CSV table of C-alpha atoms in Angstrom, one decimal:
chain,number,residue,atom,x,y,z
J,1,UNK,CA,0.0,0.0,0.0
J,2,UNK,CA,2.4,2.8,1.4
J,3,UNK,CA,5.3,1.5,-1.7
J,4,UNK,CA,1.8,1.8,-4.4
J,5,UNK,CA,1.2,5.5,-2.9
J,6,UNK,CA,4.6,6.4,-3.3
J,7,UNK,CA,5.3,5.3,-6.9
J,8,UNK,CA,1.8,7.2,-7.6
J,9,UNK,CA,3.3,10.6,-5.7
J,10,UNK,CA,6.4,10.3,-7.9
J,11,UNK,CA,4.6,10.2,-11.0
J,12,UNK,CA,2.2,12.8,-10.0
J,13,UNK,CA,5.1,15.0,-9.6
J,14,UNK,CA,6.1,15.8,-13.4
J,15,UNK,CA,2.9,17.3,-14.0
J,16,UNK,CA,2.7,18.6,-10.7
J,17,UNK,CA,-0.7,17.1,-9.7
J,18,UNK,CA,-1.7,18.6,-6.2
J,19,UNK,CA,-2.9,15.1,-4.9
J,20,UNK,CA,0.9,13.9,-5.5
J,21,UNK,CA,2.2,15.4,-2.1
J,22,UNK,CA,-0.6,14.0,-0.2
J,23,UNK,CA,-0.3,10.6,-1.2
J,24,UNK,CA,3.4,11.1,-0.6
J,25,UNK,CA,2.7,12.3,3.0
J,26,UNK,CA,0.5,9.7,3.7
J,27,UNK,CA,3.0,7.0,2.2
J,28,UNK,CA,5.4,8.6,4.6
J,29,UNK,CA,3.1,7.6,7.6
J,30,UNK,CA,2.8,4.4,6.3
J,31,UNK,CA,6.4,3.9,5.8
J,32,UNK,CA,7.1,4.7,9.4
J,33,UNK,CA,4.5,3.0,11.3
J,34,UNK,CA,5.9,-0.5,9.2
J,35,UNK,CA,9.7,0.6,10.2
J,36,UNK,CA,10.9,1.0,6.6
J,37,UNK,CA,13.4,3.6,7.2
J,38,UNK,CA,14.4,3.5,2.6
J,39,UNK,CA,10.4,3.9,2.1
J,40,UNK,CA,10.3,7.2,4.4
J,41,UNK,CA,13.5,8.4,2.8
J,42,UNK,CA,11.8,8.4,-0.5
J,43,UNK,CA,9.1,9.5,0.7
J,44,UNK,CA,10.6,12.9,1.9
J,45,UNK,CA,12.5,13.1,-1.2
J,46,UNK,CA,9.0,13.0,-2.9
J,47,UNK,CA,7.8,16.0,-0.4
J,48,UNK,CA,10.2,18.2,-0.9
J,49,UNK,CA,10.8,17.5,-4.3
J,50,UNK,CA,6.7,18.3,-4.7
J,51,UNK,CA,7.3,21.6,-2.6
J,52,UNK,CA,10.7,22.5,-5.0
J,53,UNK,CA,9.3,22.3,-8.5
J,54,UNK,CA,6.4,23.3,-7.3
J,55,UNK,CA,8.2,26.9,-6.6
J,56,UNK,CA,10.5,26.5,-9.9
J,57,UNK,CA,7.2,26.7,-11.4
J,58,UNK,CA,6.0,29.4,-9.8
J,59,UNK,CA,9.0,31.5,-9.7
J,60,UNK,CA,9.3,31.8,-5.9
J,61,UNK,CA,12.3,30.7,-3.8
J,62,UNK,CA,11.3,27.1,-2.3
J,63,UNK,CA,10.8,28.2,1.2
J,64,UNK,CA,8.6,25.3,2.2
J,65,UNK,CA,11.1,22.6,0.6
J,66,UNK,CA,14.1,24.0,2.3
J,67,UNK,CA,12.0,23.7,6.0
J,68,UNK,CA,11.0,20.5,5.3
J,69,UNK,CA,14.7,19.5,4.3
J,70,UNK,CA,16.3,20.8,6.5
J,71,UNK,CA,14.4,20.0,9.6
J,72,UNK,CA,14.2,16.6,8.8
J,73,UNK,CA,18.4,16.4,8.0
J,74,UNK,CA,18.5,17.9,11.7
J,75,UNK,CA,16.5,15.2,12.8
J,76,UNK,CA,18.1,12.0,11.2
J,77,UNK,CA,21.7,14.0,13.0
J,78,UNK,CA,19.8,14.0,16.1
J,79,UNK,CA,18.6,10.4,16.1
J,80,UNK,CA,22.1,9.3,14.4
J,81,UNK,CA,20.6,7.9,11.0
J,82,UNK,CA,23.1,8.7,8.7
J,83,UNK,CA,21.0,7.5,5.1
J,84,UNK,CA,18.2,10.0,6.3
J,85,UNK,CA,21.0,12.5,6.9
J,86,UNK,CA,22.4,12.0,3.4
J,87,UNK,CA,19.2,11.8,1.6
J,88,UNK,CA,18.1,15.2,2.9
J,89,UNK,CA,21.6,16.6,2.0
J,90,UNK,CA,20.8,15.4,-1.2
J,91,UNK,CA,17.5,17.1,-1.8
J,92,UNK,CA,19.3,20.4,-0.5
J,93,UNK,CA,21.8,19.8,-2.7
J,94,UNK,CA,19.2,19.1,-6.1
J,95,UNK,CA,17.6,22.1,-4.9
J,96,UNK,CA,20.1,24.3,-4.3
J,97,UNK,CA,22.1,23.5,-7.9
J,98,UNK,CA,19.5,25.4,-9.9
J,99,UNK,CA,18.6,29.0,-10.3
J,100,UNK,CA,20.0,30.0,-6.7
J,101,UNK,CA,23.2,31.7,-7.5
J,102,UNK,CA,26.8,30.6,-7.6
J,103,UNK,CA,27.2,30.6,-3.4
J,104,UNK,CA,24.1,28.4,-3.2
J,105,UNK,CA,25.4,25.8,-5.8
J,106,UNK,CA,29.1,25.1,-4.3
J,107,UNK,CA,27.1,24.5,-1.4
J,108,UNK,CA,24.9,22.3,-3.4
J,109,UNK,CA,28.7,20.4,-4.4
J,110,UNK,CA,29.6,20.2,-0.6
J,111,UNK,CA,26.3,18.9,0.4
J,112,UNK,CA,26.0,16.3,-2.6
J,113,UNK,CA,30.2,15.3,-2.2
J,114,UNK,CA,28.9,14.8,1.8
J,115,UNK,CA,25.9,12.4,1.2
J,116,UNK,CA,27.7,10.3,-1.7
J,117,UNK,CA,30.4,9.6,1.2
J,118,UNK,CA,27.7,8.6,3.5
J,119,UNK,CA,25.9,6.4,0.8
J,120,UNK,CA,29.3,5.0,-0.3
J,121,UNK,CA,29.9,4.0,3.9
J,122,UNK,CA,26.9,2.9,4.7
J,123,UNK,CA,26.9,0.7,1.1
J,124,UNK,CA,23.7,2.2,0.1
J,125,UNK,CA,24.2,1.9,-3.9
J,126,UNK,CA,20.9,3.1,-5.2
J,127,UNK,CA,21.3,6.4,-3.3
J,128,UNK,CA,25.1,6.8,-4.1
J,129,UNK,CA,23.9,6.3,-7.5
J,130,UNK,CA,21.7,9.3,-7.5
J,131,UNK,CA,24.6,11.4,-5.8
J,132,UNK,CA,26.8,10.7,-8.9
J,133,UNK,CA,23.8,11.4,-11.0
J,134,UNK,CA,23.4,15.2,-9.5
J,135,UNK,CA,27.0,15.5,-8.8
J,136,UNK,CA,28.2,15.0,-12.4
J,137,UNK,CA,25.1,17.3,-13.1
J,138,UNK,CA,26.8,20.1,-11.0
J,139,UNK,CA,30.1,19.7,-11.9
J,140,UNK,CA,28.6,20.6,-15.7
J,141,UNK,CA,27.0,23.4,-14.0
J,142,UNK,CA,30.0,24.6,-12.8
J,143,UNK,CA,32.1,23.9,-15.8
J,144,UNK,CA,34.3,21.2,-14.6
J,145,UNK,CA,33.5,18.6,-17.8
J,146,UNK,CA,37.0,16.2,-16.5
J,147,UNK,CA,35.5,15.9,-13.2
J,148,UNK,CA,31.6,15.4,-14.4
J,149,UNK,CA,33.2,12.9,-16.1
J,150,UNK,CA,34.6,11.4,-13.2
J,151,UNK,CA,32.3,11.3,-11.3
J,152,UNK,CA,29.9,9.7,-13.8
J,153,UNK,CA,31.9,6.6,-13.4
């Protein structure tokens, strides 16, 4: 049930359907009442992705993603759960490597470097596989193409 809502939020989210973050919230709920610490990590990357297209779109900074992001990354330090940790500094970083100035996207680079490290030590390969997906995106960003390249392989 909670894995079905999910998979529907994430394709509600290309067209931005307004039922998307709901059903990712309540997969969320879902996720952690079962103990499935990967399916609330998704789950949040599915929130705050909703919240930071949803101010691309609009033109507006993403205010309400940023919250969300970062109070959960404070939580997961709090509680010790490093995979939460990185997955949040991943959606900071996706959301901070776009449209947010030159400061915001060598943070974006720090945060992303930071939760591919975390992914690579705690041998969770489909995340570190998104890391190297959004760091070799940034390092095109910042016009690095040897070390895109690098760390696309």
């Amino acid at each position: 049930m909670a894995s079905e809502l999910l998979r529907e939020a994430q394709e509600g989210l290309d067209e931005l359907h307004p039922e998307a973050f709901g059903k990712a919230s309540e997969a969320l709920d879902l996720f952690r009442r079962g103990g499935d610490n990967f399916g609330v990590y998704d789950a949040l990357r599915a929130m705050v992705s909703y919240h930071r297209q949803s101010a691309l779109r609009d033109g507006r900074k993403p205010l309400e993603a940023l919250k969300l992001a970062e109070d959960h990354l404070e939580d997961f330090r709090r509680s010790g759960d490093h995979c939460g940790e990185a997955c949040m500094l991943l959606s900071l970083a996706e959301m901070n490597m776009d449209r947010r100035g030159p400061k915001k996207r060598l943070g974006a680079l720090e945060s992303c470097q930071r939760a591919l490290s975390i992914f690579q030590e705690q041998r969770a390969t489909k995340y570190e596989v998104m890391a190297q997906l959004i760091l070799t995106n940034l390092y095109f960003k910042l016009e690095q193409p040897l070390k895109a390249q690098q760390a696309s392989e």
